[in-house]
Coordinates of C-alpha atoms in Angstrom, one line a residue:
X1 CA -1.2 -87.3 89.0
X2 CA 2.3 -86.0 88.2
X3 CA 4.0 -89.3 88.7
X4 CA 7.0 -87.7 90.3
X5 CA 7.4 -84.9 87.7
X6 CA 5.4 -81.9 89.1
X7 CA 7.3 -79.3 87.1
X8 CA 6.7 -81.1 83.8
X9 CA 3.0 -81.4 84.7
X10 CA 2.7 -77.7 85.4
X11 CA 4.5 -77.0 82.1
X12 CA 1.8 -79.0 80.2
X13 CA -1.0 -76.9 81.6
X14 CA 1.0 -73.7 80.9
X15 CA 1.4 -74.8 77.2
X16 CA -2.3 -75.6 77.0
X17 CA -3.1 -72.0 78.0
X18 CA -0.4 -70.3 75.9
X19 CA 1.8 -69.6 79.0
X20 CA -0.9 -67.5 80.6
X21 CA -0.3 -68.2 84.3
X22 CA -3.7 -67.3 85.8
X23 CA -5.5 -69.4 83.1
X24 CA -3.1 -72.3 83.5
X25 CA -3.6 -72.2 87.3
X26 CA -7.4 -72.2 86.9
X27 CA -7.2 -75.1 84.4
X28 CA -5.0 -77.1 86.8
X29 CA -7.4 -76.5 89.8
X30 CA -10.4 -77.4 87.7
X31 CA -8.7 -80.6 86.7
X32 CA -7.8 -81.5 90.3
X33 CA -11.4 -80.8 91.3
X34 CA -12.7 -82.9 88.4
X35 CA -10.5 -85.8 89.6
X36 CA -11.7 -85.5 93.2
X37 CA -15.4 -85.1 92.4
X38 CA -15.4 -88.0 89.9
X39 CA -13.0 -90.3 91.9
X40 CA -10.7 -90.6 88.9
X41 CA -8.0 -92.0 91.2
X42 CA -10.2 -95.1 91.6
X43 CA -11.3 -95.6 88.0
X44 CA -8.7 -98.3 87.4
X45 CA -10.4 -100.4 90.0
X46 CA -13.8 -100.2 88.2
X47 CA -13.9 -102.9 85.5
X48 CA -16.5 -102.9 82.7
X49 CA -18.3 -106.1 83.3
X50 CA -19.2 -108.7 82.1
X51 CA -16.3 -109.3 79.7
X52 CA -18.7 -109.6 76.8
X53 CA -19.7 -106.0 77.3
X54 CA -16.1 -104.9 77.5
X55 CA -15.4 -106.9 74.3
X56 CA -18.3 -105.1 72.7
X57 CA -16.8 -101.7 73.8
X58 CA -13.5 -102.7 72.4
X59 CA -15.0 -103.8 69.1
X60 CA -16.8 -100.5 68.7
X61 CA -14.2 -98.1 70.2
X62 CA -11.1 -99.0 68.2
X63 CA -8.0 -98.0 70.1
X64 CA -4.8 -99.8 71.2
X65 CA -1.1 -99.7 71.7
X66 CA 0.9 -101.2 68.8
X67 CA 4.4 -100.6 70.2
X68 CA 6.9 -97.8 70.8
X69 CA 8.8 -95.3 68.7
X70 CA 12.6 -95.3 68.5
X71 CA 12.6 -92.6 71.2
X72 CA 10.5 -94.7 73.5
X73 CA 7.1 -93.0 73.1
X74 CA 4.1 -95.4 73.2
X75 CA 2.3 -95.6 69.8
X76 CA -1.5 -95.4 70.2
X77 CA -3.5 -96.5 67.2
X78 CA -7.1 -95.2 66.8
X79 CA -9.6 -96.5 64.3
X80 CA -11.5 -93.3 63.7
X81 CA -13.2 -94.4 60.5
X82 CA -14.5 -97.7 61.8
X83 CA -15.4 -96.9 65.4
X84 CA -19.1 -97.2 65.6
X85 CA -19.7 -96.4 69.3
X86 CA -23.0 -98.2 69.1
X87 CA -22.7 -101.1 71.6
X88 CA -23.0 -99.3 74.9
X89 CA -24.0 -96.0 76.5
X90 CA -21.8 -92.9 76.3
X91 CA -20.7 -93.4 79.9
X92 CA -19.1 -96.8 79.1
X93 CA -17.1 -95.3 76.2
X94 CA -16.0 -92.3 78.4
X95 CA -15.1 -94.7 81.2
X96 CA -13.0 -96.9 78.9
X97 CA -11.2 -93.8 77.4
X98 CA -10.3 -92.4 80.8
X99 CA -9.1 -95.8 82.0
X100 CA -6.8 -96.1 79.0
X101 CA -5.5 -92.5 79.7
X102 CA -4.9 -93.4 83.4
X103 CA -3.2 -96.7 82.6
X104 CA -1.0 -94.9 80.1
X105 CA 0.0 -92.2 82.7
X106 CA 0.3 -94.5 85.7
X107 CA 1.7 -97.7 84.2
X108 CA 2.9 -97.4 80.6
X109 CA 4.8 -94.1 80.7
X110 CA 6.6 -94.7 84.0
X111 CA 7.7 -98.2 82.8
X112 CA 9.1 -96.9 79.5
X113 CA 10.7 -93.9 81.3
X114 CA 12.4 -96.3 83.7
X115 CA 13.6 -98.5 80.7
X116 CA 15.1 -95.5 78.9
X117 CA 16.4 -93.7 82.0
X118 CA 14.7 -90.4 81.3
X119 CA 11.3 -88.8 81.7
X120 CA 8.8 -89.8 78.9
X121 CA 5.5 -88.1 79.4
X122 CA 3.9 -88.1 75.9
X123 CA 2.8 -90.6 73.3
X124 CA 2.3 -90.8 69.5
X125 CA -1.2 -91.3 68.0
X126 CA -1.9 -92.8 64.6
X127 CA -5.4 -92.1 63.4
X128 CA -6.8 -94.6 60.8
X129 CA -9.5 -93.0 58.7
X130 CA -10.3 -96.1 56.7
X131 CA -14.0 -96.5 56.4
X132 CA -14.9 -92.9 57.3
X133 CA -18.4 -92.3 56.1
X134 CA -21.2 -89.8 56.4
X135 CA -22.6 -91.8 59.3
X136 CA -19.7 -90.4 61.3
X137 CA -21.9 -87.4 61.8
X138 CA -23.8 -89.2 64.5
X139 CA -20.5 -89.8 66.4
X140 CA -19.4 -86.2 66.6
X141 CA -21.2 -85.6 69.9
X142 CA -19.4 -88.4 71.7
X143 CA -16.0 -87.7 70.1
X144 CA -16.3 -84.1 71.1
X145 CA -17.0 -85.2 74.7
X146 CA -14.0 -87.4 74.7
X147 CA -11.7 -84.8 73.1
X148 CA -12.9 -82.2 75.7
X149 CA -12.0 -84.6 78.5
X150 CA -8.5 -84.9 77.1
X151 CA -8.2 -81.1 76.4
X152 CA -9.2 -80.1 79.9
X153 CA -7.6 -82.9 82.0
X154 CA -4.9 -84.5 80.0
X155 CA -3.3 -81.6 78.1
X156 CA -0.2 -81.9 76.0
X157 CA 0.0 -85.7 76.4
X158 CA 0.3 -86.3 72.6
X159 CA 3.5 -85.5 70.8
X160 CA 2.3 -86.0 67.2
X161 CA -0.9 -87.1 65.5
X162 CA -0.4 -89.0 62.3
X163 CA -3.4 -89.3 59.9
X164 CA -3.4 -92.4 57.6
X165 CA -5.7 -94.0 55.0
X166 CA -7.5 -90.7 54.6
X167 CA -10.4 -90.8 52.1
X168 CA -11.6 -87.8 50.1
X169 CA -14.3 -87.0 52.7
X170 CA -11.6 -86.4 55.3
X171 CA -9.5 -84.2 53.0
X172 CA -12.6 -82.1 52.4
X173 CA -13.2 -81.6 56.1
X174 CA -9.5 -81.1 57.0
X175 CA -9.3 -78.1 54.6
X176 CA -11.9 -76.2 56.5
X177 CA -11.1 -77.5 60.0
X178 CA -7.3 -76.9 59.9
X179 CA -7.6 -73.1 60.0
X180 CA -9.8 -73.3 63.1
X181 CA -7.1 -75.2 65.2
X182 CA -4.6 -73.4 67.3
X183 CA -1.2 -73.2 65.7
X184 CA 0.3 -75.4 68.5
X185 CA -2.2 -78.1 67.5
X186 CA -1.8 -77.7 63.8
X187 CA 1.9 -78.4 64.1
X188 CA 1.2 -81.7 65.8
X189 CA -0.9 -83.1 63.0
X190 CA 0.7 -84.8 60.0
X191 CA -1.5 -86.2 57.2
X192 CA 0.5 -89.1 55.6
X193 CA 0.0 -90.6 52.1
X194 CA -1.8 -93.9 52.1
X195 CA -1.1 -96.1 55.1
X196 CA 1.9 -94.0 56.0
X197 CA 4.2 -97.0 56.3
X198 CA 7.4 -95.5 54.8
X199 CA 7.1 -92.3 56.9
X200 CA 6.3 -94.1 60.1
X201 CA 9.2 -96.5 59.7
X202 CA 11.5 -93.4 60.1
X203 CA 10.4 -93.1 63.7
X204 CA 9.5 -96.7 64.7
X205 CA 10.4 -100.3 63.9
X206 CA 8.2 -102.4 61.7
X207 CA 7.1 -104.4 64.7
X208 CA 5.6 -101.3 66.2
X209 CA 3.5 -100.3 63.2
X210 CA -0.3 -100.8 63.7
X211 CA -1.7 -103.6 61.6
X212 CA -3.4 -101.1 59.3
X213 CA -0.1 -99.5 58.4
X214 CA 1.9 -102.6 57.5
X215 CA 0.8 -103.1 53.9
X216 CA 0.6 -100.2 51.5
X217 CA -2.9 -100.1 49.9
X218 CA -4.3 -102.8 52.2
X219 CA -6.1 -100.3 54.3
X220 CA -7.5 -101.3 57.7
X221 CA -10.1 -103.6 58.9
X222 CA -12.0 -103.9 62.2
X223 CA -10.5 -107.4 62.5
X224 CA -7.1 -108.2 61.1
X225 CA -6.6 -111.3 59.0
X226 CA -3.6 -111.9 61.2
X227 CA -3.9 -113.5 64.6
X228 CA -5.7 -111.4 67.2
X229 CA -2.4 -110.6 69.0
X230 CA -1.4 -108.6 65.8
X231 CA -4.6 -106.5 65.8
X232 CA -3.9 -103.8 68.5
X233 CA -7.6 -103.0 68.6
X234 CA -8.6 -106.5 69.7
X235 CA -9.3 -107.4 73.3
X236 CA -6.9 -110.4 72.7
X237 CA -4.0 -108.1 72.0
X238 CA -1.4 -108.1 74.9
X239 CA -2.0 -104.4 75.7
X240 CA -5.7 -104.9 76.3
X241 CA -5.1 -108.2 78.1
X242 CA -2.6 -106.5 80.5
X243 CA -4.9 -103.5 81.0
X244 CA -8.0 -105.6 81.7
X245 CA -6.1 -107.9 84.1
X246 CA -4.7 -104.9 85.9
X247 CA -8.1 -103.4 86.4
X248 CA -9.5 -106.7 87.7
X249 CA -6.6 -107.0 90.1
X250 CA -7.1 -103.5 91.4
X251 CA -10.8 -104.2 91.8
X252 CA -10.0 -107.2 94.0
X253 CA -7.6 -105.1 96.1
X254 CA -10.4 -102.8 97.2
X255 CA -11.6 -103.5 100.8
X256 CA -14.4 -104.1 101.3
X257 CA -15.0 -105.4 97.8
X258 CA -18.7 -105.0 96.8
X259 CA -20.2 -107.6 94.4
X260 CA -19.1 -106.8 90.9
X261 CA -22.1 -105.9 88.7
X262 CA -22.8 -104.3 85.4
X263 CA -22.9 -100.6 85.5
X264 CA -20.6 -97.9 84.1
X265 CA -18.4 -95.6 86.2
X266 CA -20.3 -92.3 85.7
X267 CA -18.1 -89.3 85.1
X268 CA -19.5 -85.8 84.8
X269 CA -19.4 -85.0 81.1
X270 CA -17.9 -81.6 80.3
X271 CA -19.4 -79.0 78.1
X272 CA -17.2 -78.5 75.1
X273 CA -15.4 -75.2 74.9
X274 CA -16.4 -72.7 72.2
X275 CA -13.5 -73.7 69.9
X276 CA -14.6 -77.4 70.1
X277 CA -18.2 -76.5 69.3
X278 CA -17.1 -74.4 66.3
X279 CA -15.0 -77.3 65.0
X280 CA -17.8 -79.8 65.5
X281 CA -20.3 -77.6 63.7
X282 CA -17.9 -77.1 60.8
X283 CA -17.4 -80.8 60.4
X284 CA -21.2 -81.3 60.5
X285 CA -21.6 -78.7 57.9
X286 CA -19.0 -80.2 55.6
X287 CA -20.4 -83.7 55.9
X288 CA -23.9 -82.5 55.2
X289 CA -22.7 -80.6 52.1
X290 CA -20.8 -83.7 51.0
X291 CA -24.0 -85.7 51.3
X292 CA -26.1 -83.1 49.5
X293 CA -23.7 -83.2 46.5
X294 CA -23.0 -86.9 46.3
X295 CA -23.5 -88.3 42.9
X296 CA -22.5 -91.9 43.0
X297 CA -24.5 -94.8 44.3
X298 CA -21.6 -96.1 46.4
X299 CA -21.5 -93.0 48.6
X300 CA -22.7 -93.9 52.1
X301 CA -25.9 -92.2 53.3
X302 CA -26.2 -90.4 56.5
X303 CA -27.8 -93.2 58.6
X304 CA -28.1 -91.5 62.0
X305 CA -29.2 -88.0 62.8
X306 CA -27.1 -85.8 65.1
X307 CA -29.4 -86.2 68.1
X308 CA -29.5 -90.1 67.9
X309 CA -26.7 -90.4 70.4
X310 CA -28.3 -90.4 73.8
X311 CA -26.7 -90.0 77.2
X312 CA -28.6 -92.2 79.5
X313 CA -28.2 -93.9 82.9
X314 CA -27.7 -97.6 83.5

């Protein structure tokens, strides 16, 4: 878990609990128990099959690595506004998210640390809000589960969150959510104008910009007009090809190897902490108010109720 840096790992948990030693110790022990009980050490040997199902997950849970910052930090791109999370059960999306976390911590970060000759233990995340609609209300439950998994078991792994292509609906929510966040978290979030290209080019080369940040005003799309290798969300992108091939290789290395069949790797889903619940409820309230006061025909309607997201077994 610590990848050779136990002190840095302990510091992450201390930061997450405001340097309160007993609370940090409990958090770390809970994390270790979670990893043992859910066999997280083996999750990179559990592919999502068949590949068409995994492609469907990738097409509806938009995330990828577009490159690296000038300081060597991996740049993760996340399509918040256009992730529909509607092609598989919750467990597949949680499994996919944890696999990306584990691949980042076990493979990506150690490789870039070796390249730069120093410890690199965090990443940068660019959140694309293009296409954010009122229907996002139906995704809050799943997004809260995923963020809680990160908060409890992968604390302080993100250096900065950059928000780009933010529509009015996001700005409205951000005004009321921002005061609810801990100061440590607020300092990490930067809302950039437009696609954020000029600001992001100060910390990374053009080649590392996500496809949705490369042209001012062009916004994002679920599928880039460029070749698939340029769209970091696509399963055809080098990052996802390397990740999927690595998981398949690890699966073959398990002895004995049971027949591979469809079925998600079930992980116990955490209950969100009170702060997370309050934030989710605030977002829900703001989105609902926005819908109630919409006046134009082009404003998207709330298409899925909050309880439409079901957690079911395979």
